[in-house]
Tab-separated table of C-alpha atoms in Angstrom:
chain	number	residue	atom	x	y	z
A	1	MET	CA	4.617	-32.964	-35.032
A	2	PHE	CA	5.318	-33.182	-31.309
A	3	VAL	CA	5.591	-36.690	-29.757
A	4	GLU	CA	6.130	-37.509	-26.087
A	5	ARG	CA	6.233	-40.892	-24.341
A	6	ILE	CA	4.873	-40.989	-20.785
A	7	SER	CA	3.537	-43.468	-18.288
A	8	ALA	CA	-0.142	-44.336	-18.712
A	9	SER	CA	-0.667	-43.379	-15.061
A	10	LEU	CA	0.006	-39.719	-15.955
A	11	ILE	CA	-2.697	-39.486	-18.617
A	12	GLY	CA	-5.507	-37.182	-17.580
A	13	SER	CA	-8.257	-35.291	-19.360
A	14	ARG	CA	-5.825	-33.814	-21.909
A	15	ILE	CA	-4.427	-35.965	-24.716
A	16	ASP	CA	-2.310	-33.376	-26.552
A	17	ALA	CA	1.385	-34.268	-26.422
A	18	SER	CA	2.565	-30.784	-25.415
A	19	PHE	CA	0.597	-31.095	-22.162
A	20	TYR	CA	3.031	-33.842	-21.118
A	21	ASP	CA	6.220	-32.046	-22.059
A	22	PRO	CA	8.894	-33.050	-19.483
A	23	ILE	CA	9.570	-29.357	-18.761
A	24	TYR	CA	5.998	-28.981	-17.480
A	25	LEU	CA	6.009	-32.251	-15.554
A	26	GLU	CA	9.329	-31.435	-13.887
A	27	ALA	CA	8.096	-27.972	-12.833
A	28	GLU	CA	4.934	-29.352	-11.230
A	29	ASN	CA	6.786	-32.250	-9.592
A	30	SER	CA	9.347	-29.865	-8.085
A	31	ILE	CA	6.499	-27.954	-6.409
A	32	LYS	CA	4.867	-31.110	-5.065
A	33	LYS	CA	8.106	-32.158	-3.334
A	34	HIS	CA	7.335	-29.449	-0.773
A	35	ASN	CA	4.320	-28.817	1.404
A	36	HIS	CA	1.739	-27.379	-0.971
A	37	ALA	CA	-1.930	-26.500	-1.381
A	38	GLN	CA	-4.227	-25.373	-4.154
A	39	LEU	CA	-4.482	-21.600	-4.558
A	40	SER	CA	-8.196	-21.750	-3.747
A	41	LYS	CA	-7.306	-22.990	-0.226
A	42	VAL	CA	-5.385	-19.824	0.677
A	43	THR	CA	-7.718	-17.252	-0.884
A	44	ASN	CA	-11.123	-15.811	-0.055
A	45	PHE	CA	-12.312	-16.006	-3.648
A	46	ILE	CA	-11.083	-16.337	-7.226
A	47	LYS	CA	-13.519	-14.819	-9.718
A	48	LYS	CA	-13.567	-13.631	-13.295
A	49	GLY	CA	-14.013	-9.930	-13.929
A	50	VAL	CA	-17.112	-8.051	-15.030
A	51	PHE	CA	-18.273	-8.777	-18.570
A	52	ASP	CA	-19.167	-5.971	-20.967
A	53	MET	CA	-19.052	-2.912	-18.717
A	54	PRO	CA	-21.259	-0.201	-20.341
A	55	SER	CA	-18.983	2.637	-21.463
A	56	HIS	CA	-21.484	5.308	-20.403
A	57	LEU	CA	-20.711	4.377	-16.779
A	58	TYR	CA	-17.065	5.422	-17.113
A	59	GLY	CA	-16.144	8.690	-15.438
A	60	ASP	CA	-13.397	10.664	-13.729
A	61	ALA	CA	-14.687	9.852	-10.248
A	62	GLY	CA	-15.610	6.610	-8.529
A	63	ILE	CA	-13.913	3.233	-8.102
A	64	PRO	CA	-10.940	2.279	-10.331
A	65	PHE	CA	-11.973	-0.369	-12.857
A	66	LEU	CA	-8.882	-2.322	-13.871
A	67	ARG	CA	-7.997	-3.595	-17.331
A	68	ILE	CA	-4.865	-5.310	-18.641
A	69	SER	CA	-3.671	-1.945	-19.963
A	70	ASP	CA	-3.479	-0.722	-16.349
A	71	PHE	CA	-0.728	-3.210	-15.438
A	72	ASP	CA	2.398	-1.275	-14.515
A	73	GLY	CA	5.074	-3.799	-13.697
A	74	LEU	CA	4.276	-5.566	-10.449
A	75	THR	CA	1.462	-3.179	-9.550
A	76	VAL	CA	-1.428	-1.447	-11.314
A	77	ASP	CA	-1.777	2.180	-12.391
A	78	ILE	CA	-4.670	3.307	-10.216
A	79	GLU	CA	-4.450	6.988	-11.139
A	80	ASN	CA	-5.038	6.470	-14.859
A	81	ALA	CA	-7.556	3.616	-14.584
A	82	ILE	CA	-11.125	4.346	-15.701
A	83	LYS	CA	-13.659	4.789	-12.898
A	84	ILE	CA	-17.102	3.278	-12.275
A	85	PRO	CA	-19.853	4.478	-9.912
A	86	LEU	CA	-19.614	3.401	-6.282
A	87	TRP	CA	-23.090	1.841	-6.345
A	88	LYS	CA	-22.116	-0.492	-9.190
A	89	HIS	CA	-18.992	-1.486	-7.299
A	90	GLU	CA	-20.845	-2.115	-4.031
A	91	GLU	CA	-24.113	-3.608	-5.231
A	92	GLU	CA	-23.680	-5.356	-8.570
A	93	TYR	CA	-20.082	-6.272	-9.306
A	94	LYS	CA	-18.832	-9.036	-7.034
A	95	THR	CA	-15.132	-8.804	-7.841
A	96	LYS	CA	-14.254	-6.097	-5.343
A	97	LEU	CA	-10.574	-6.183	-4.391
A	98	ILE	CA	-8.624	-4.240	-1.774
A	99	GLY	CA	-4.960	-3.337	-1.306
A	100	GLY	CA	-2.740	-6.406	-1.325
A	101	ASP	CA	-5.060	-8.518	-3.482
A	102	ILE	CA	-3.961	-9.788	-6.895
A	103	VAL	CA	-5.199	-9.560	-10.478
A	104	ILE	CA	-4.162	-12.050	-13.174
A	105	SER	CA	-4.528	-11.598	-16.931
A	106	LYS	CA	-6.510	-14.447	-18.486
A	107	VAL	CA	-6.200	-13.677	-22.222
A	108	GLY	CA	-3.461	-12.329	-24.470
A	109	THR	CA	-0.318	-12.406	-22.347
A	110	THR	CA	-1.819	-14.943	-19.966
A	111	GLY	CA	-0.679	-15.223	-16.377
A	112	GLU	CA	0.609	-11.671	-15.938
A	113	ILE	CA	0.449	-10.761	-12.251
A	114	ALA	CA	-0.187	-7.361	-10.659
A	115	LYS	CA	-0.946	-6.317	-7.116
A	116	VAL	CA	-3.534	-3.811	-5.935
A	117	PRO	CA	-1.760	-0.950	-4.085
A	118	ALA	CA	-2.345	-0.516	-0.359
A	119	GLY	CA	-5.297	1.634	0.658
A	120	CYS	CA	-7.222	1.070	-2.587
A	121	GLU	CA	-10.482	-0.563	-3.564
A	122	VAL	CA	-10.881	-1.661	-7.179
A	123	ASN	CA	-13.008	-3.745	-9.491
A	124	VAL	CA	-11.822	-5.685	-12.536
A	125	SER	CA	-12.797	-6.210	-16.161
A	126	GLN	CA	-13.647	-9.392	-18.021
A	127	ASN	CA	-10.080	-10.101	-19.174
A	128	LEU	CA	-8.779	-10.294	-15.605
A	129	ILE	CA	-9.131	-12.775	-12.787
A	130	ALA	CA	-9.642	-11.302	-9.312
A	131	VAL	CA	-7.847	-13.064	-6.456
A	132	SER	CA	-8.778	-12.029	-2.912
A	133	ILE	CA	-6.052	-13.239	-0.553
A	134	ASN	CA	-6.668	-14.780	2.853
A	135	HIS	CA	-3.772	-13.180	4.729
A	136	GLU	CA	-4.259	-15.486	7.710
A	137	LYS	CA	-3.287	-18.440	5.535
A	138	ILE	CA	-0.524	-16.981	3.375
A	139	ASP	CA	1.718	-13.915	3.147
A	140	GLY	CA	0.256	-12.033	0.180
A	141	ASP	CA	3.590	-10.684	-1.052
A	142	TYR	CA	5.151	-14.134	-0.797
A	143	LEU	CA	2.293	-15.324	-3.008
A	144	VAL	CA	3.143	-12.607	-5.542
A	145	ALA	CA	6.721	-13.944	-5.706
A	146	ILE	CA	5.427	-17.513	-6.062
A	147	LEU	CA	3.151	-16.592	-8.950
A	148	LYS	CA	6.062	-14.822	-10.694
A	149	SER	CA	8.352	-17.868	-10.378
A	150	LYS	CA	9.319	-19.957	-13.397
A	151	GLN	CA	7.820	-23.093	-11.845
A	152	LEU	CA	4.367	-21.524	-11.496
A	153	ASN	CA	4.694	-19.914	-14.926
A	154	LYS	CA	5.264	-23.362	-16.399
A	155	ALA	CA	2.316	-24.768	-14.456
A	156	ILE	CA	0.069	-22.008	-15.801
A	157	GLU	CA	1.478	-22.333	-19.322
A	158	ARG	CA	0.815	-26.087	-19.280
A	159	HIS	CA	-2.862	-25.688	-18.521
A	160	VAL	CA	-3.661	-22.704	-20.740
A	161	THR	CA	-6.223	-23.723	-23.332
A	162	THR	CA	-5.373	-22.554	-26.837
A	163	ILE	CA	-7.630	-22.570	-29.882
A	164	VAL	CA	-7.126	-19.150	-31.454
A	165	GLN	CA	-5.822	-17.263	-28.428
A	166	GLY	CA	-4.444	-18.598	-25.150
A	167	LYS	CA	-6.942	-18.382	-22.313
A	168	LEU	CA	-6.801	-18.997	-18.578
A	169	THR	CA	-9.865	-20.441	-16.883
A	170	LEU	CA	-10.903	-20.011	-13.270
A	171	ASP	CA	-10.364	-23.712	-12.637
A	172	ILE	CA	-6.744	-23.505	-13.788
A	173	ILE	CA	-6.044	-20.705	-11.319
A	174	ARG	CA	-8.048	-22.241	-8.477
A	175	GLU	CA	-6.251	-25.584	-8.814
A	176	LEU	CA	-2.718	-24.191	-9.050
A	177	GLU	CA	-0.502	-25.970	-6.523
A	178	ILE	CA	1.264	-23.396	-4.343
A	179	PRO	CA	4.335	-24.351	-2.238
A	180	LEU	CA	3.660	-23.433	1.389
A	181	PHE	CA	6.879	-22.783	3.265
A	182	VAL	CA	6.780	-21.857	6.949
A	183	PRO	CA	5.639	-18.324	7.980
A	184	LEU	CA	9.159	-16.979	8.646
A	185	THR	CA	10.271	-18.084	5.186
A	186	GLN	CA	7.205	-16.464	3.656
A	187	LYS	CA	7.904	-13.283	5.602
A	188	TYR	CA	11.517	-13.115	4.401
A	189	ILE	CA	10.520	-13.499	0.749
A	190	GLY	CA	7.440	-11.292	1.077
A	191	ASN	CA	9.555	-8.530	2.598
A	192	LYS	CA	11.598	-8.330	-0.596
A	193	VAL	CA	8.399	-7.602	-2.552
A	194	ARG	CA	7.363	-5.032	0.061
A	195	GLN	CA	10.778	-3.378	-0.080
A	196	ALA	CA	10.536	-3.251	-3.890
A	197	GLU	CA	7.240	-1.391	-3.540
A	198	GLN	CA	8.764	0.931	-0.970
A	199	LEU	CA	11.601	1.878	-3.330
A	200	ARG	CA	9.180	2.245	-6.211
A	201	ALA	CA	7.140	4.696	-4.121
A	202	TRP	CA	10.343	6.552	-3.194
A	203	ALA	CA	11.252	6.823	-6.875
A	204	LYS	CA	7.791	8.285	-7.578
A	205	ARG	CA	8.296	10.912	-4.854
A	206	LEU	CA	11.652	11.853	-6.350
A	207	GLU	CA	10.019	12.082	-9.768
A	208	VAL	CA	7.468	14.538	-8.367
A	209	LYS	CA	10.273	16.526	-6.770
A	210	LEU	CA	12.163	16.657	-10.070
A	211	ALA	CA	9.018	17.835	-11.854
A	212	PHE	CA	8.611	20.588	-9.258
A	213	PHE	CA	12.073	21.899	-10.205
A	214	GLU	CA	10.692	22.633	-13.675
A	215	ASN	CA	8.999	25.660	-12.122
A	216	GLN	CA	12.438	27.268	-11.810
A	217	ILE	CA	13.027	27.290	-15.575
A	218	PRO	CA	12.529	30.991	-16.467
A	219	THR	CA	9.491	30.409	-18.706
A	220	SER	CA	5.738	30.338	-18.187
A	221	LYS	CA	3.490	27.667	-19.615
A	222	PRO	CA	1.510	29.117	-22.515
A	223	VAL	CA	-2.262	28.857	-22.425
A	224	ILE	CA	-3.349	26.050	-24.734
A	225	GLY	CA	-6.364	27.025	-26.805
A	226	GLU	CA	-8.826	24.933	-28.776
A	227	ALA	CA	-8.281	26.656	-32.151
A	228	LYS	CA	-7.870	24.311	-35.126
A	229	HIS	CA	-5.884	26.897	-37.082
A	230	SER	CA	-2.894	29.169	-36.453
A	231	LYS	CA	-2.052	32.782	-37.200
A	232	ALA	CA	1.520	33.984	-37.425
A	233	THR	CA	3.110	37.175	-38.711
A	234	LEU	CA	5.686	36.988	-41.481
A	235	GLU	CA	8.582	37.360	-39.036
A	236	PHE	CA	7.828	33.880	-37.649
A	237	LEU	CA	7.520	32.092	-41.009
A	238	THR	CA	10.289	29.815	-42.204
A	239	GLU	CA	10.763	28.246	-45.614
A	240	ASN	CA	11.249	24.821	-44.006
A	241	ARG	CA	7.837	24.520	-42.362
A	242	LEU	CA	4.447	25.620	-43.635
A	243	ASP	CA	2.263	23.325	-41.499
A	244	ALA	CA	-0.111	25.190	-39.186
A	245	ARG	CA	0.820	23.105	-36.136
A	246	TYR	CA	4.368	24.477	-36.235
A	247	TYR	CA	2.957	28.001	-35.748
A	248	ALA	CA	0.499	27.148	-32.983
A	249	LYS	CA	0.122	29.992	-30.495
A	250	LYS	CA	1.433	27.882	-27.605
A	251	HIS	CA	4.699	27.334	-29.511
A	252	LEU	CA	5.106	30.961	-30.529
A	253	ASP	CA	4.393	32.078	-26.951
A	254	LEU	CA	7.066	29.738	-25.603
A	255	TYR	CA	9.682	30.679	-28.169
A	256	ALA	CA	9.036	34.387	-27.483
A	257	GLN	CA	10.286	33.795	-23.916
A	258	PHE	CA	13.715	32.511	-24.946
A	259	ASN	CA	16.382	35.157	-24.291
A	260	ASN	CA	20.059	35.334	-23.408
A	261	GLU	CA	19.469	32.898	-20.546
A	262	PHE	CA	19.170	30.193	-23.202
A	263	GLU	CA	21.462	28.905	-25.923
A	264	SER	CA	21.013	26.395	-28.720
A	265	PHE	CA	21.589	22.708	-28.115
A	266	GLY	CA	23.892	22.564	-31.124
A	267	SER	CA	26.192	25.231	-29.652
A	268	ILE	CA	26.927	23.166	-26.528
A	269	CYS	CA	27.473	19.846	-28.338
A	270	SER	CA	30.396	18.517	-30.333
A	271	GLY	CA	28.009	17.012	-32.860
A	272	PHE	CA	25.124	14.608	-33.362
A	273	LYS	CA	25.337	11.062	-34.648
A	274	TYR	CA	22.717	8.547	-35.765
A	275	GLY	CA	22.889	4.974	-34.522
A	276	ALA	CA	23.497	1.819	-36.534
A	277	SER	CA	20.849	0.408	-38.866
A	278	ILE	CA	21.317	-3.308	-38.520
A	279	ALA	CA	19.312	-6.540	-38.819
A	280	ALA	CA	17.664	-7.755	-35.629
A	281	ASN	CA	19.775	-10.889	-35.287
A	282	TYR	CA	19.794	-11.127	-31.524
A	283	VAL	CA	21.780	-13.646	-29.487
A	284	ASN	CA	22.213	-14.403	-25.789
A	285	SER	CA	23.860	-12.105	-23.275
A	286	GLU	CA	27.331	-13.163	-24.441
A	287	GLY	CA	26.910	-10.908	-27.477
A	288	LEU	CA	27.301	-7.161	-27.999
A	289	PRO	CA	24.881	-5.146	-25.794
A	290	PHE	CA	22.624	-3.084	-28.054
A	291	ILE	CA	20.377	-0.147	-27.083
A	292	ARG	CA	17.182	0.241	-29.101
A	293	GLY	CA	14.785	3.174	-28.899
A	294	ASN	CA	12.342	1.262	-26.702
A	295	ALA	CA	15.083	0.828	-24.078
A	296	LEU	CA	15.084	4.575	-23.392
A	297	SER	CA	12.946	6.058	-20.638
A	298	PRO	CA	13.250	9.664	-19.490
A	299	ASN	CA	16.726	9.971	-17.913
A	300	ARG	CA	17.239	6.208	-17.800
A	301	ILE	CA	18.238	3.210	-19.924
A	302	ASN	CA	16.092	0.170	-19.130
A	303	GLN	CA	18.477	-2.734	-18.702
A	304	ASP	CA	15.601	-5.196	-19.119
A	305	ASP	CA	15.132	-3.968	-22.708
A	306	ILE	CA	18.767	-4.346	-23.734
A	307	VAL	CA	19.295	-6.935	-26.483
A	308	TYR	CA	22.502	-8.531	-27.702
A	309	LEU	CA	23.959	-8.808	-31.209
A	310	SER	CA	26.383	-11.352	-32.603
A	311	LYS	CA	29.998	-10.319	-32.133
A	312	SER	CA	30.477	-10.934	-35.843
A	313	LEU	CA	28.570	-7.668	-36.456
A	314	LYS	CA	31.150	-5.519	-34.663
A	315	ASP	CA	32.711	-4.211	-37.899
A	316	GLU	CA	29.264	-3.431	-39.319
A	317	LEU	CA	28.372	-1.448	-36.185
A	318	LYS	CA	31.531	0.637	-36.663
A	319	THR	CA	31.601	3.467	-34.089
A	320	ALA	CA	27.923	3.379	-33.089
A	321	TYR	CA	28.691	2.935	-29.401
A	322	VAL	CA	28.178	5.202	-26.407
A	323	GLU	CA	30.472	6.598	-23.739
A	324	GLU	CA	29.730	7.715	-20.200
A	325	GLY	CA	28.190	11.197	-20.270
A	326	ASP	CA	26.771	10.903	-23.790
A	327	ILE	CA	23.159	11.977	-24.322
A	328	LEU	CA	20.741	9.723	-26.243
A	329	ILE	CA	17.502	10.939	-27.841
A	330	THR	CA	14.821	8.962	-29.665
A	331	ARG	CA	14.475	10.456	-33.129
A	332	SER	CA	11.547	8.475	-34.553
A	333	GLY	CA	8.168	7.265	-33.351
A	334	THR	CA	8.044	8.605	-29.805
A	335	VAL	CA	10.315	11.574	-30.481
A	336	GLY	CA	12.346	13.241	-27.748
A	337	VAL	CA	12.713	10.585	-25.039
A	338	THR	CA	16.094	11.548	-23.615
A	339	THR	CA	18.605	9.983	-21.262
A	340	TYR	CA	22.251	10.298	-20.374
A	341	VAL	CA	24.687	7.398	-20.349
A	342	ALA	CA	25.867	6.228	-16.941
A	343	ALA	CA	29.098	4.282	-16.421
A	344	GLU	CA	27.395	0.860	-16.512
A	345	HIS	CA	26.229	1.418	-20.101
A	346	ALA	CA	29.482	2.770	-21.534
A	347	LYS	CA	30.606	0.899	-24.680
A	348	TYR	CA	27.085	-0.321	-25.427
A	349	TRP	CA	26.069	-0.051	-29.080
A	350	TYR	CA	22.977	1.852	-30.176
A	351	GLY	CA	20.430	1.692	-32.970
A	352	SER	CA	19.254	3.947	-35.781
A	353	PHE	CA	16.151	5.183	-33.953
A	354	ILE	CA	18.474	7.039	-31.566
A	355	ILE	CA	20.584	10.182	-31.987
A	356	LYS	CA	23.686	10.515	-29.804
A	357	CYS	CA	25.418	13.722	-28.826
A	358	LYS	CA	28.350	14.611	-26.600
A	359	LEU	CA	28.536	17.837	-24.629
A	360	ALA	CA	31.414	20.104	-25.680
A	361	THR	CA	31.458	22.225	-22.530
A	362	LYS	CA	31.766	21.588	-18.809
A	363	SER	CA	29.193	24.305	-18.160
A	364	TYR	CA	26.490	21.648	-18.470
A	365	LEU	CA	26.050	18.340	-16.657
A	366	PRO	CA	24.729	15.503	-18.871
A	367	ALA	CA	22.104	14.597	-16.268
A	368	TYR	CA	20.823	18.176	-16.216
A	369	VAL	CA	20.592	18.403	-20.027
A	370	SER	CA	18.705	15.096	-20.098
A	371	TRP	CA	16.315	16.304	-17.388
A	372	TYR	CA	15.773	19.634	-19.174
A	373	LEU	CA	15.003	17.965	-22.520
A	374	ASN	CA	12.446	15.754	-20.739
A	375	SER	CA	10.890	18.766	-18.984
A	376	TRP	CA	7.784	20.431	-20.372
A	377	VAL	CA	9.959	23.143	-21.962
A	378	GLY	CA	12.120	20.611	-23.783
A	379	GLN	CA	9.214	18.364	-24.740
A	380	GLN	CA	7.142	21.226	-26.151
A	381	GLN	CA	10.047	22.095	-28.407
A	382	PHE	CA	10.195	18.477	-29.579
A	383	ARG	CA	6.454	18.574	-30.277
A	384	ARG	CA	6.938	21.664	-32.441
A	385	LEU	CA	9.931	20.375	-34.352
A	386	GLU	CA	8.843	16.780	-35.024
A	387	ASN	CA	7.309	16.122	-38.418
A	388	GLY	CA	6.188	13.287	-40.651
A	389	ALA	CA	3.087	12.025	-42.433
A	390	VAL	CA	3.098	8.408	-41.210
A	391	GLN	CA	5.663	8.349	-38.414
A	392	LEU	CA	6.984	11.393	-36.583
A	393	ASN	CA	10.710	12.123	-36.809
A	394	ILE	CA	13.260	14.765	-35.953
A	395	ASN	CA	16.628	15.365	-37.623
A	396	THR	CA	19.915	16.677	-36.253
A	397	GLU	CA	19.442	20.174	-37.704
A	398	GLU	CA	16.117	20.584	-35.919
A	399	LEU	CA	17.514	19.019	-32.757
A	400	SER	CA	20.428	21.424	-32.663
A	401	SER	CA	18.020	24.409	-32.617
A	402	ILE	CA	16.400	23.451	-29.290
A	403	ALA	CA	16.882	26.184	-26.688
A	404	ILE	CA	18.664	25.016	-23.511
A	405	TRP	CA	18.421	26.967	-20.254
A	406	LYS	CA	21.809	28.010	-18.856
A	407	ALA	CA	20.979	26.893	-15.330
A	408	PRO	CA	23.320	27.707	-12.399
A	409	GLN	CA	25.791	24.961	-11.512
A	410	GLU	CA	24.192	24.516	-8.072
A	411	PHE	CA	20.842	23.816	-9.715
A	412	GLN	CA	22.380	21.343	-12.158
A	413	THR	CA	24.200	19.555	-9.340
A	414	GLU	CA	20.959	19.153	-7.378
A	415	ILE	CA	19.213	17.704	-10.448
A	416	ASP	CA	22.129	15.315	-10.968
A	417	LYS	CA	21.945	14.167	-7.348
A	418	LEU	CA	18.175	13.583	-7.437
A	419	LEU	CA	18.363	11.685	-10.724
A	420	ILE	CA	21.068	9.359	-9.409
A	421	GLU	CA	18.886	8.660	-6.364
A	422	GLN	CA	15.768	8.098	-8.453
A	423	ILE	CA	17.448	5.817	-10.993
A	424	SER	CA	19.014	3.768	-8.188
A	425	ALA	CA	15.608	3.423	-6.516
A	426	VAL	CA	13.989	2.236	-9.766
A	427	ASN	CA	16.771	-0.243	-10.538
A	428	LEU	CA	16.971	-1.629	-7.011
A	429	SER	CA	13.186	-1.967	-6.889
A	430	LYS	CA	13.392	-4.212	-9.955
A	431	SER	CA	16.290	-6.131	-8.433
A	432	LEU	CA	14.299	-6.766	-5.241
A	433	THR	CA	11.371	-8.107	-7.261
A	434	SER	CA	13.780	-10.388	-9.102
A	435	ALA	CA	15.333	-11.379	-5.769
A	436	ALA	CA	11.964	-12.494	-4.358
A	437	LYS	CA	11.310	-14.554	-7.492
A	438	THR	CA	14.809	-16.082	-7.427
A	439	LEU	CA	14.510	-16.929	-3.725
A	440	VAL	CA	11.325	-18.893	-4.393
A	441	GLU	CA	12.821	-20.694	-7.382
A	442	SER	CA	16.011	-21.527	-5.482
A	443	LEU	CA	14.020	-22.914	-2.552
A	444	ILE	CA	11.908	-25.096	-4.811
A	445	GLU	CA	15.000	-26.398	-6.612
A	446	GLY	CA	16.970	-26.961	-3.400
A	447	GLN	CA	19.730	-24.411	-4.039
A	448	LEU	CA	18.679	-22.710	-0.795
A	449	THR	CA	17.257	-24.224	2.378
A	450	GLU	CA	14.387	-22.928	4.443
A	451	GLN	CA	16.662	-22.871	7.452
A	452	GLN	CA	18.918	-20.296	5.782
A	453	LEU	CA	15.978	-17.949	5.197
A	454	ILE	CA	14.492	-18.548	8.645
A	455	GLN	CA	17.792	-17.668	10.292
A	456	ALA	CA	18.194	-14.593	8.080
A	457	GLN	CA	14.703	-13.361	9.004
A	458	GLN	CA	15.267	-13.995	12.699
A	459	ALA	CA	18.512	-11.993	12.489
A	460	LEU	CA	16.703	-9.149	10.688
A	461	ASP	CA	14.075	-9.115	13.413
A	462	ASP	CA	16.987	-8.587	15.835
A	463	CYS	CA	18.340	-5.721	13.660
A	464	ASP	CA	21.192	-7.819	12.249
A	465	ASN	CA	21.391	-7.799	8.439
A	466	SER	CA	24.598	-9.836	8.051
A	467	LEU	CA	22.820	-13.054	7.034
A	468	ASP	CA	20.495	-11.158	4.717
A	469	GLN	CA	23.501	-9.513	3.103
A	470	ALA	CA	25.206	-12.885	2.662
A	471	ILE	CA	22.149	-14.290	0.840
A	472	LEU	CA	21.531	-11.217	-1.329
A	473	SER	CA	25.169	-11.090	-2.431
A	474	LYS	CA	24.825	-14.578	-3.978
A	475	LEU	CA	21.581	-13.974	-5.864
A	476	SER	CA	21.510	-13.619	-9.640
A	477	SER	CA	18.821	-13.980	-12.273
A	478	GLU	CA	20.246	-17.466	-12.911
A	479	GLY	CA	19.731	-18.581	-9.312
A	480	TYR	CA	21.578	-18.733	-5.995
A	481	ALA	CA	25.374	-19.056	-5.838
A	482	VAL	CA	25.734	-19.667	-9.587
A	483	ASP	CA	29.373	-19.383	-10.676
A	484	GLY	CA	30.033	-16.607	-13.187
A	485	ALA	CA	26.517	-15.155	-12.967
A	486	THR	CA	26.014	-11.398	-12.657
A	487	PRO	CA	24.760	-10.605	-9.133
A	488	LEU	CA	21.416	-8.850	-8.722
A	489	PHE	CA	22.987	-6.434	-6.233
A	490	SER	CA	26.378	-4.904	-6.946
A	491	ASP	CA	26.244	-2.604	-3.891
A	492	ILE	CA	24.154	-3.945	-1.023
A	493	ASP	CA	25.137	-1.045	1.246
A	494	GLU	CA	23.493	1.293	-1.310
A	495	LEU	CA	20.377	-0.874	-1.161
A	496	TYR	CA	20.157	-0.547	2.620
A	497	ARG	CA	20.810	3.203	2.422
A	498	LEU	CA	18.013	3.749	-0.081
A	499	LEU	CA	15.602	1.594	1.902
A	500	GLU	CA	16.339	3.735	4.946
A	501	SER	CA	15.738	6.929	2.940
A	502	ALA	CA	12.489	5.530	1.564
A	503	ALA	CA	11.282	4.500	5.019
A	504	GLN	CA	12.126	7.923	6.441
A	505	ALA	CA	10.266	9.712	3.609
A	506	GLU	CA	7.272	7.436	4.136
A	507	ALA	CA	7.247	8.176	7.866
A	508	GLU	CA	7.348	11.934	7.241
A	509	GLU	CA	4.224	11.919	5.047
């Protein structure tokens, strides 16, 4: 049972004790100490999405129709969203949003925020709330940072109605109190969100460029047929596999192209090793950093998905740790997601859903091998080799048979360079989003003053980034100028360099 004592003057329409939890009251009071207004006062409209969209209206062309599954971090995945006819969008559905507007999830993981990309028109489904921003009254990207802040998250969490599943109502969103700092402050914070988007777009361009390099692998993509069966001559049969999928024509056609320009993965490695199978007893960030399979993305370890184990488990983990230059591959579930270990993840421990290998020759760069295994050639080999009735898996023997292209050193070096640039862009984009959120929280809590941000923005407008650099260097996920906290930006000069590269690439398009 939860009991809370409060002043009678605070009692409203809700009589459940959790509604008056001091954490919630403190968050809302901290907002009201500043100039503030309800969200409805700085928006054009706040509406719930379309209910029960008929599935026969979905198509490959038309207006993107957003669902919660289309959320992709701070933005939405327009390309893969289902489409609805233009006439429905224009004439019947009144939740039309444009670039810069916001969608909020109202069920499930309530309060998730995503922004509509620039240059787009979209409509939204019943599980989303459409927020059309009045840009004359508020900086839209500043509002994104506000809605991601812990104070607003607590305000939303307080008002969510829960019977079976948490649910946000339109009134909750409309009546949210939003701190309204002066325009220069809003611009400074909003610019961090805009810069995050700019780096994210730059990372996408680099990803496309890396994919284009796959055309230089000396193989041709086999034609994929619709046959539900396979035919293979006896020379292709192996005693280990008798499933038809293993002998699909597309696989046999690819394997027929492997020649002396390729060698087996096992021949270039010093061995393969499974990770530690250990209970999920996670602790705070003072523990042992532990990499699970879901922390691996192609060519990158997601720091946000790192968990920490009790230091008492160190003996049980034994030697299941990684070194710089190691290659990690998911072996179960989503088989074949591959990355290489950069310096910042050296000495991290890793779990049993991952296989680790170390290259035994300097003829191959770890970044190149990771990129190759994530290419269509590498992934098709994974698709052939994986097996399992309930959950797909791959073992070290099968993994060692994968054919690796002996690419020229110049090619490998270029891949390495592009991957470093792309990974930095992705990581710094996330750091900028966190920076915008932390700036808002620090302002609300009084760790930072508006005057500091106003002066920094004025200096930036005069092409002087010294004050901006001073502020960014003190930001961490714990707040502003917190002793012992890990800074969000370890190399601010690299941040500025990447932003310049991203801006130049954007200008050239």
